Amino acid sequence: MGQIYLDYAATTPVVPEVAEAVTDCLKKDFGNPSSMHRLGIQAEKRIRKAREQVSHLLRVEPEEIIFTSGGTESNNMAILGTAYDKGRRGKHCITTAIEHPSVLNCFAHLEKLGYEVTYLPVDRNGVISLESLQNALREDTILVSIMHVNNEVGSIEPVQQVASLLNQCKNRPVFHVDGIQSFGKLPLYPKEWGIDLVSLSGHKIHAPKGVGALYRRKGVRIQPILFGGGQQGGIRSGTENITGIVGMGTGADWIAGRHAENDRYLYELKEALVSGIRKGFPDAVINGDPENSAPHILSVSFPGAKGEVLLHTLEQEEVYVSTGSACSSREKKISHVLKAIGLNERTADGSIRISLSYLTTPEEIASFLPILTRSVQRVREYTRR
Amino acid sequence: MERVILIRYGEIYLKGQNRPFFERTLYDNIKKALAEFSGIRVTRAQGRFYAENYEEEAPVLRALQRVFGLVSVSPAYKVGKDFETLFEYSSKIMTEQLSRLQGKTPLTFKVESRRSDKKYPMDSMEINREMGSRLLEALPGLKVDVHHPDIVLNIEIRESGYLYHEVFPCAGGMPTGTSGKAVLLLSGGIDSPVAGYMIAKRGVALSAVHFHSFPYTSDRSREKVIDLCRILTRYCGPIRLHVVPFTRIQQELYKKCPDSQLTVLMRCYMMKIAEAVARREKATALVTGESIGQVASQTMDSLAVTNAAVSMPVFRPLIGFDKVDIVNISKRIETYRTSILPYEDCCTVFTPRHPVTHPRLEKILESEKLINGEELIQEAVANIEEIGIQPDRNLF
């Protein structure tokens, strides 16, 4: 067997259907969607179709989708855009301790601008409590931002319940959900649930890098963070990345199709993975709640085996996983997520993230397990004395 | 009129009989450093070089400032040597300088002239005096100060007249390739690239050795070392990097030798392998970035032990440097930002908690016997990955 890629939460390969649609668009539709002539209109139609494809998956209106350059921009746009718009009414925001850096660093920036931010703690499973949210809410709370699925441990936050809780508030804050990891893998229906803003990313659903989207519920106001030619209703200026957008639309279609075929598929793979690991390593620690977490992310610690060394050992066998989240593995620090769920340094140090997609096969899991066993044993032979 | 760059070199004057060889090598190195500027002409006359026929001056100057063996460079006007022409360009230079002051006069100056053309009707004192007074007369806002002038206007009368007011220092040292070859132990940290730079500056060509402990260090650290080599090639030309698979030796040492000695033992083996590479590369010395006392493996006792591991001379140009001084040089030669990327040492498995700081040679030699060193070294050397690294073009 060739390489086994198990790092789909970091990024996914472009599937043939997407590559075809993107190539076709590159070759034929080079028009600027804002142009008055026929080529412009053709390009605009392409975008409209992609908008429909993405909105379909969320069960929202196509006009509620704004295309961006990716998840980071979507999160920036949602958080900064809301804070700038509501700054006069209040300056208090609520988020969680385990958000992605593209959320946390927006709030760090807002704090410098005089905003106040409450960071909700999570339990051992990486889940917030509605009670702590309730207690954090204030008259001047303008924004609540909570991720749907955590990228490092796969915990699922109760965003539907959060939405109904917020709906009972007198001064209802804007509710933003980072849906980048859950999009296409878990039901996420912002309109039905009462979520105002949802960030999405293309390259997590088999579309190219450099494209993302923000769902903005009709009537929710945000200030733009990019200024220019007034494209996409003035909310996101800049000539649309039409090939990326076409890729994202096709990717959304593709993943919706797989999900519709068998919505248990990823769960079954993960169950096989978890039981294999439990059998091989009674002392392995599954981080988060394996029963109630995202179907495609598994964080597991092998105490005594350093995650980074294990990663490279697996790499020698052409198996690709990650430690913590890809973004923080360049830093030497322990991941803020693993810290927040209460792992001690030794366990956190020995953790890797295995993430799946609809491209993963049961055979891959079956061949992965003995490689993992070998590799962990090999790494454990040499641990710091 | 033409813009030219005067290129001065120094030390190699001292080399007597070897002078033509040094000058030729230096000339070749200058040509290589300027290879990317098409149409540029480099000529040699009367103990200096001239660069002519280029488009933009600043990138050429920057490239020259990196050539070892050069002392300084000056962009100049090359003009006819009759006094009126000299005056015309002198006042052009001074007018430019005055306009940069934006009215904050006076601007102090002095004229310094030299003539190798002894048939010239005025001697240098006369030129200084005459040019000074003509400039004072013509340009309000100037003032003569022979002790601490803002501007020194240089006039040289040779086969043509040369006028300049700027002298930019160069790297100094000796032309690369005039002093043999050495092997640099390159870790990826701050020190070793600086050590390589300093030895290369003395005219020594470099090969590099990097010890790779995959999976205990990632391929990113290997890429980082390649990047560091590439920066060094800007100064010293092509480098052949030898990436040595070092994991097995570390694992063997870990299994069989006392924990506290691991670091010193590891370094002994690094030296031995580097020496083997040096023999293969026909290099005659090793270069390390060690400085006394910086870490446990760089105490005098540790250095004595690692030094005894090889018979080749080991050059340690940073031996008496403080870390801040090393950091400053690494910033100047532009290796710092790459050096501080955090990819190396991702693993502390082989780092003892309590390393010996005063190892005794007999004890280390005893420990060395605990593993099959010869065979492991041979295996490592046989599996070296060689990477030829050329200076990258389009640096500017």
mmCIF file of C-alpha atoms in Angstrom, chain A residues 88-356:
data_model
loop_
_atom_site.group_PDB
_atom_site.id
_atom_site.type_symbol
_atom_site.label_atom_id
_atom_site.label_comp_id
_atom_site.label_asym_id
_atom_site.label_seq_id
_atom_site.Cartn_x
_atom_site.Cartn_y
_atom_site.Cartn_z
ATOM 1 C CA ARG A 88 -21.168 51.718 20.357
ATOM 2 C CA ARG A 89 -23.765 49.508 21.970
ATOM 3 C CA GLY A 90 -21.283 47.493 23.985
ATOM 4 C CA LYS A 91 -17.750 46.240 24.101
ATOM 5 C CA HIS A 92 -18.104 42.803 25.630
ATOM 6 C CA CYS A 93 -17.567 39.581 23.672
ATOM 7 C CA ILE A 94 -17.647 35.926 24.623
ATOM 8 C CA THR A 95 -15.674 33.116 23.065
ATOM 9 C CA THR A 96 -14.037 29.875 24.210
ATOM 10 C CA ALA A 97 -10.544 28.968 25.313
ATOM 11 C CA ILE A 98 -10.146 26.393 22.531
ATOM 12 C CA GLU A 99 -10.840 28.442 19.409
ATOM 13 C CA HIS A 100 -8.584 28.458 16.377
ATOM 14 C CA PRO A 101 -5.852 31.146 16.375
ATOM 15 C CA SER A 102 -7.719 33.028 13.629
ATOM 16 C CA VAL A 103 -10.488 33.600 16.178
ATOM 17 C CA LEU A 104 -8.377 34.047 19.309
ATOM 18 C CA ASN A 105 -6.062 36.546 17.661
ATOM 19 C CA CYS A 106 -9.012 38.620 16.434
ATOM 20 C CA PHE A 107 -10.161 38.891 20.020
ATOM 21 C CA ALA A 108 -6.639 39.682 21.182
ATOM 22 C CA HIS A 109 -6.688 42.527 18.674
ATOM 23 C CA LEU A 110 -10.077 43.710 19.932
ATOM 24 C CA GLU A 111 -8.766 43.693 23.496
ATOM 25 C CA LYS A 112 -6.081 46.108 22.397
ATOM 26 C CA LEU A 113 -8.821 48.320 21.013
ATOM 27 C CA GLY A 114 -10.569 48.420 24.385
ATOM 28 C CA TYR A 115 -13.013 45.537 24.047
ATOM 29 C CA GLU A 116 -13.486 43.070 26.860
ATOM 30 C CA VAL A 117 -13.470 39.357 26.109
ATOM 31 C CA THR A 118 -14.619 36.429 28.235
ATOM 32 C CA TYR A 119 -13.018 33.080 27.374
ATOM 33 C CA LEU A 120 -15.289 30.197 28.358
ATOM 34 C CA PRO A 121 -13.474 27.190 29.830
ATOM 35 C CA VAL A 122 -14.129 23.651 28.600
ATOM 36 C CA ASP A 123 -14.447 20.364 30.447
ATOM 37 C CA ARG A 124 -12.190 17.306 30.022
ATOM 38 C CA ASN A 125 -14.052 16.486 26.827
ATOM 39 C CA GLY A 126 -13.415 19.896 25.364
ATOM 40 C CA VAL A 127 -17.013 21.082 25.645
ATOM 41 C CA ILE A 128 -18.263 24.357 27.128
ATOM 42 C CA SER A 129 -21.153 24.448 29.590
ATOM 43 C CA LEU A 130 -24.270 26.426 28.810
ATOM 44 C CA GLU A 131 -24.287 27.507 32.423
ATOM 45 C CA SER A 132 -20.931 29.231 32.168
ATOM 46 C CA LEU A 133 -22.138 30.955 29.023
ATOM 47 C CA GLN A 134 -25.299 32.062 30.795
ATOM 48 C CA ASN A 135 -23.176 33.486 33.612
ATOM 49 C CA ALA A 136 -20.865 35.297 31.234
ATOM 50 C CA LEU A 137 -23.658 37.052 29.343
ATOM 51 C CA ARG A 138 -24.093 40.758 30.132
ATOM 52 C CA GLU A 139 -26.211 43.678 28.998
ATOM 53 C CA ASP A 140 -23.321 44.931 26.887
ATOM 54 C CA THR A 141 -22.409 41.592 25.312
ATOM 55 C CA ILE A 142 -22.431 42.199 21.574
ATOM 56 C CA LEU A 143 -20.898 39.018 20.178
ATOM 57 C CA VAL A 144 -20.679 35.353 21.056
ATOM 58 C CA SER A 145 -18.261 33.301 18.944
ATOM 59 C CA ILE A 146 -18.091 29.551 19.445
ATOM 60 C CA MET A 147 -16.629 26.924 17.165
ATOM 61 C CA HIS A 148 -18.796 24.015 16.103
ATOM 62 C CA VAL A 149 -16.081 21.361 16.027
ATOM 63 C CA ASN A 150 -12.676 21.799 17.594
ATOM 64 C CA ASN A 151 -9.862 21.209 15.134
ATOM 65 C CA GLU A 152 -7.490 19.546 17.569
ATOM 66 C CA VAL A 153 -9.641 17.164 19.608
ATOM 67 C CA GLY A 154 -12.860 17.061 17.577
ATOM 68 C CA SER A 155 -15.176 18.050 20.420
ATOM 69 C CA ILE A 156 -18.612 19.253 19.338
ATOM 70 C CA GLU A 157 -19.862 22.434 20.950
ATOM 71 C CA PRO A 158 -23.612 22.709 21.620
ATOM 72 C CA VAL A 159 -24.105 25.562 19.175
ATOM 73 C CA GLN A 160 -27.794 24.777 18.593
ATOM 74 C CA GLN A 161 -28.522 25.071 22.312
ATOM 75 C CA VAL A 162 -26.371 28.191 22.547
ATOM 76 C CA ALA A 163 -28.475 29.739 19.797
ATOM 77 C CA SER A 164 -31.729 29.054 21.601
ATOM 78 C CA LEU A 165 -30.256 30.357 24.833
ATOM 79 C CA LEU A 166 -29.195 33.566 23.104
ATOM 80 C CA ASN A 167 -32.614 33.915 21.499
ATOM 81 C CA GLN A 168 -34.061 34.430 24.955
ATOM 82 C CA CYS A 169 -31.742 37.373 25.663
ATOM 83 C CA LYS A 170 -33.222 40.823 25.747
ATOM 84 C CA ASN A 171 -30.243 42.423 24.013
ATOM 85 C CA ARG A 172 -29.460 39.439 21.883
ATOM 86 C CA PRO A 173 -25.773 39.400 20.931
ATOM 87 C CA VAL A 174 -24.677 38.387 17.453
ATOM 88 C CA PHE A 175 -23.820 34.699 17.346
ATOM 89 C CA HIS A 176 -20.882 33.579 15.209
ATOM 90 C CA VAL A 177 -19.915 29.957 14.687
ATOM 91 C CA ASP A 178 -16.590 28.811 13.260
ATOM 92 C CA GLY A 179 -17.916 25.932 11.168
ATOM 93 C CA ILE A 180 -14.697 25.215 9.310
ATOM 94 C CA GLN A 181 -14.166 21.697 10.669
ATOM 95 C CA SER A 182 -17.811 20.618 10.764
ATOM 96 C CA PHE A 183 -18.974 21.838 7.350
ATOM 97 C CA GLY A 184 -19.986 18.799 5.301
ATOM 98 C CA LYS A 185 -19.378 16.337 8.103
ATOM 99 C CA LEU A 186 -22.025 17.257 10.672
ATOM 100 C CA PRO A 187 -25.466 18.811 10.297
ATOM 101 C CA LEU A 188 -25.095 22.569 10.557
ATOM 102 C CA TYR A 189 -28.276 24.556 9.872
ATOM 103 C CA PRO A 190 -27.646 28.122 11.004
ATOM 104 C CA LYS A 191 -30.922 29.540 9.776
ATOM 105 C CA GLU A 192 -33.035 26.906 11.500
ATOM 106 C CA TRP A 193 -30.971 27.040 14.668
ATOM 107 C CA GLY A 194 -30.649 30.827 14.890
ATOM 108 C CA ILE A 195 -26.982 31.380 14.169
ATOM 109 C CA ASP A 196 -26.053 34.716 12.573
ATOM 110 C CA LEU A 197 -22.643 34.097 11.081
ATOM 111 C CA VAL A 198 -20.817 30.908 10.085
ATOM 112 C CA SER A 199 -17.228 30.668 8.789
ATOM 113 C CA LEU A 200 -16.387 28.043 6.185
ATOM 114 C CA SER A 201 -13.214 27.020 4.382
ATOM 115 C CA GLY A 202 -12.770 25.488 0.940
ATOM 116 C CA HIS A 203 -9.686 23.383 1.375
ATOM 117 C CA LYS A 204 -11.223 21.333 4.181
ATOM 118 C CA ILE A 205 -13.884 20.078 1.747
ATOM 119 C CA HIS A 206 -11.649 19.055 -1.157
ATOM 120 C CA ALA A 207 -11.637 22.474 -2.845
ATOM 121 C CA PRO A 208 -8.401 24.408 -3.463
ATOM 122 C CA LYS A 209 -6.708 26.563 -0.853
ATOM 123 C CA GLY A 210 -7.386 30.289 -0.955
ATOM 124 C CA VAL A 211 -11.163 30.250 -0.876
ATOM 125 C CA GLY A 212 -13.686 30.270 1.943
ATOM 126 C CA ALA A 213 -17.087 31.650 2.765
ATOM 127 C CA LEU A 214 -19.068 33.400 5.426
ATOM 128 C CA TYR A 215 -22.739 32.744 5.987
ATOM 129 C CA ARG A 216 -24.402 35.949 7.078
ATOM 130 C CA ARG A 217 -28.036 35.719 8.062
ATOM 131 C CA LYS A 218 -30.189 38.249 6.256
ATOM 132 C CA GLY A 219 -30.493 41.405 8.320
ATOM 133 C CA VAL A 220 -27.316 40.885 10.338
ATOM 134 C CA ARG A 221 -25.051 43.891 10.000
ATOM 135 C CA ILE A 222 -21.272 43.743 9.905
ATOM 136 C CA GLN A 223 -18.729 46.332 8.874
ATOM 137 C CA PRO A 224 -16.452 45.380 6.009
ATOM 138 C CA ILE A 225 -12.777 44.868 6.809
ATOM 139 C CA LEU A 226 -11.676 45.200 3.168
ATOM 140 C CA PHE A 227 -12.490 48.295 1.159
ATOM 141 C CA GLY A 228 -12.515 48.635 -2.584
ATOM 142 C CA GLY A 229 -14.825 48.215 -5.541
ATOM 143 C CA GLY A 230 -17.855 47.225 -3.530
ATOM 144 C CA GLN A 231 -18.191 43.640 -4.751
ATOM 145 C CA GLN A 232 -20.486 41.192 -2.924
ATOM 146 C CA GLY A 233 -22.741 43.931 -1.698
ATOM 147 C CA GLY A 234 -19.845 46.039 -0.429
ATOM 148 C CA ILE A 235 -19.182 43.561 2.370
ATOM 149 C CA ARG A 236 -16.218 41.973 0.663
ATOM 150 C CA SER A 237 -14.573 44.119 -1.960
ATOM 151 C CA GLY A 238 -12.173 42.600 -4.433
ATOM 152 C CA THR A 239 -12.689 40.809 -7.728
ATOM 153 C CA GLU A 240 -14.112 37.389 -6.880
ATOM 154 C CA ASN A 241 -11.727 34.420 -6.969
ATOM 155 C CA ILE A 242 -13.964 32.741 -9.460
ATOM 156 C CA THR A 243 -11.981 29.515 -9.938
ATOM 157 C CA GLY A 244 -11.651 29.052 -6.191
ATOM 158 C CA ILE A 245 -15.336 29.775 -5.724
ATOM 159 C CA VAL A 246 -16.303 27.254 -8.390
ATOM 160 C CA GLY A 247 -14.042 24.756 -6.616
ATOM 161 C CA MET A 248 -15.696 25.454 -3.294
ATOM 162 C CA GLY A 249 -19.164 25.019 -4.738
ATOM 163 C CA THR A 250 -18.224 21.729 -6.373
ATOM 164 C CA GLY A 251 -16.521 20.561 -3.186
ATOM 165 C CA ALA A 252 -19.671 21.340 -1.207
ATOM 166 C CA ASP A 253 -21.688 19.313 -3.690
ATOM 167 C CA TRP A 254 -19.256 16.449 -3.558
ATOM 168 C CA ILE A 255 -19.166 16.246 0.214
ATOM 169 C CA ALA A 256 -22.955 16.598 0.450
ATOM 170 C CA GLY A 257 -23.254 13.636 -1.899
ATOM 171 C CA ARG A 258 -20.954 11.460 0.212
ATOM 172 C CA HIS A 259 -22.770 12.477 3.368
ATOM 173 C CA ALA A 260 -26.145 11.652 1.818
ATOM 174 C CA GLU A 261 -24.900 8.247 0.657
ATOM 175 C CA ASN A 262 -23.899 7.169 4.141
ATOM 176 C CA ASP A 263 -23.847 9.602 7.010
ATOM 177 C CA ARG A 264 -22.382 6.912 9.296
ATOM 178 C CA TYR A 265 -19.351 6.295 7.093
ATOM 179 C CA LEU A 266 -16.875 8.456 8.994
ATOM 180 C CA TYR A 267 -18.214 7.265 12.351
ATOM 181 C CA GLU A 268 -17.640 3.662 11.354
ATOM 182 C CA LEU A 269 -14.050 4.393 10.346
ATOM 183 C CA LYS A 270 -13.431 6.209 13.577
ATOM 184 C CA GLU A 271 -14.924 3.397 15.653
ATOM 185 C CA ALA A 272 -12.633 0.889 13.958
ATOM 186 C CA LEU A 273 -9.712 3.199 14.632
ATOM 187 C CA VAL A 274 -10.587 3.747 18.286
ATOM 188 C CA SER A 275 -11.173 0.077 19.035
ATOM 189 C CA GLY A 276 -7.936 -0.880 17.266
ATOM 190 C CA ILE A 277 -5.976 1.621 19.320
ATOM 191 C CA ARG A 278 -7.664 0.578 22.562
ATOM 192 C CA LYS A 279 -6.821 -3.043 21.863
ATOM 193 C CA GLY A 280 -3.200 -2.361 20.978
ATOM 194 C CA PHE A 281 -2.518 0.222 23.653
ATOM 195 C CA PRO A 282 -4.510 -0.100 26.855
ATOM 196 C CA ASP A 283 -2.655 2.924 28.199
ATOM 197 C CA ALA A 284 -3.446 5.194 25.241
ATOM 198 C CA VAL A 285 -5.474 8.237 26.204
ATOM 199 C CA ILE A 286 -8.224 9.278 23.832
ATOM 200 C CA ASN A 287 -8.534 13.030 24.193
ATOM 201 C CA GLY A 288 -12.059 14.342 24.251
ATOM 202 C CA ASP A 289 -15.157 12.205 24.303
ATOM 203 C CA PRO A 290 -14.838 9.488 21.648
ATOM 204 C CA GLU A 291 -18.544 8.739 21.808
ATOM 205 C CA ASN A 292 -19.720 12.273 21.291
ATOM 206 C CA SER A 293 -17.269 14.041 19.003
ATOM 207 C CA ALA A 294 -16.698 14.823 15.367
ATOM 208 C CA PRO A 295 -16.575 11.709 13.180
ATOM 209 C CA HIS A 296 -13.358 12.651 11.427
ATOM 210 C CA ILE A 297 -11.021 13.815 14.198
ATOM 211 C CA LEU A 298 -9.307 11.657 16.774
ATOM 212 C CA SER A 299 -6.755 13.001 19.207
ATOM 213 C CA VAL A 300 -4.862 10.332 21.081
ATOM 214 C CA SER A 301 -1.935 10.391 23.476
ATOM 215 C CA PHE A 302 0.592 7.627 23.930
ATOM 216 C CA PRO A 303 2.301 8.624 27.148
ATOM 217 C CA GLY A 304 6.043 8.331 26.839
ATOM 218 C CA ALA A 305 6.036 8.600 23.065
ATOM 219 C CA LYS A 306 6.709 12.158 21.992
ATOM 220 C CA GLY A 307 4.087 13.202 19.455
ATOM 221 C CA GLU A 308 6.521 14.907 17.152
ATOM 222 C CA VAL A 309 8.889 11.937 17.043
ATOM 223 C CA LEU A 310 5.942 9.594 16.500
ATOM 224 C CA LEU A 311 4.764 11.800 13.643
ATOM 225 C CA HIS A 312 8.141 11.547 11.918
ATOM 226 C CA THR A 313 8.390 7.814 12.610
ATOM 227 C CA LEU A 314 5.025 7.338 10.915
ATOM 228 C CA GLU A 315 6.249 9.611 8.141
ATOM 229 C CA GLN A 316 9.044 7.112 7.454
ATOM 230 C CA GLU A 317 6.313 4.608 6.637
ATOM 231 C CA GLU A 318 4.476 7.132 4.498
ATOM 232 C CA VAL A 319 1.750 7.684 7.032
ATOM 233 C CA TYR A 320 0.862 11.313 7.629
ATOM 234 C CA VAL A 321 -0.779 12.616 10.806
ATOM 235 C CA SER A 322 -0.264 15.730 12.860
ATOM 236 C CA THR A 323 0.477 16.787 16.392
ATOM 237 C CA GLY A 324 -2.075 19.097 17.938
ATOM 238 C CA SER A 325 -3.063 21.499 15.214
ATOM 239 C CA ALA A 326 -0.861 22.106 12.192
ATOM 240 C CA CYS A 327 -0.665 25.786 12.972
ATOM 241 C CA SER A 328 0.775 25.420 16.431
ATOM 242 C CA SER A 329 3.119 22.517 15.755
ATOM 243 C CA ARG A 330 5.781 24.959 14.594
ATOM 244 C CA GLU A 331 5.896 26.393 18.041
ATOM 245 C CA LYS A 332 7.381 24.489 20.856
ATOM 246 C CA LYS A 333 4.553 25.299 23.236
ATOM 247 C CA ILE A 334 1.945 22.820 24.297
ATOM 248 C CA SER A 335 -1.259 23.338 22.409
ATOM 249 C CA HIS A 336 -3.692 25.688 24.144
ATOM 250 C CA VAL A 337 -6.491 23.222 23.430
ATOM 251 C CA LEU A 338 -4.815 20.247 25.080
ATOM 252 C CA LYS A 339 -3.989 22.475 28.030
ATOM 253 C CA ALA A 340 -7.600 23.653 28.240
ATOM 254 C CA ILE A 341 -8.948 20.111 28.425
ATOM 255 C CA GLY A 342 -6.621 19.525 31.353
ATOM 256 C CA LEU A 343 -3.945 17.268 29.910
ATOM 257 C CA ASN A 344 -0.684 17.218 31.790
ATOM 258 C CA GLU A 345 2.486 18.040 29.910
ATOM 259 C CA ARG A 346 3.567 14.435 29.436
ATOM 260 C CA THR A 347 0.259 13.328 27.964
ATOM 261 C CA ALA A 348 -0.077 16.414 25.792
ATOM 262 C CA ASP A 349 3.468 15.898 24.546
ATOM 263 C CA GLY A 350 2.619 12.373 23.474
ATOM 264 C CA SER A 351 -0.465 13.240 21.482
ATOM 265 C CA ILE A 352 -1.146 13.022 17.785
ATOM 266 C CA ARG A 353 -4.193 13.926 15.745
ATOM 267 C CA ILE A 354 -5.537 11.439 13.245
ATOM 268 C CA SER A 355 -8.156 12.862 10.914
ATOM 269 C CA LEU A 356 -10.281 11.182 8.280
#
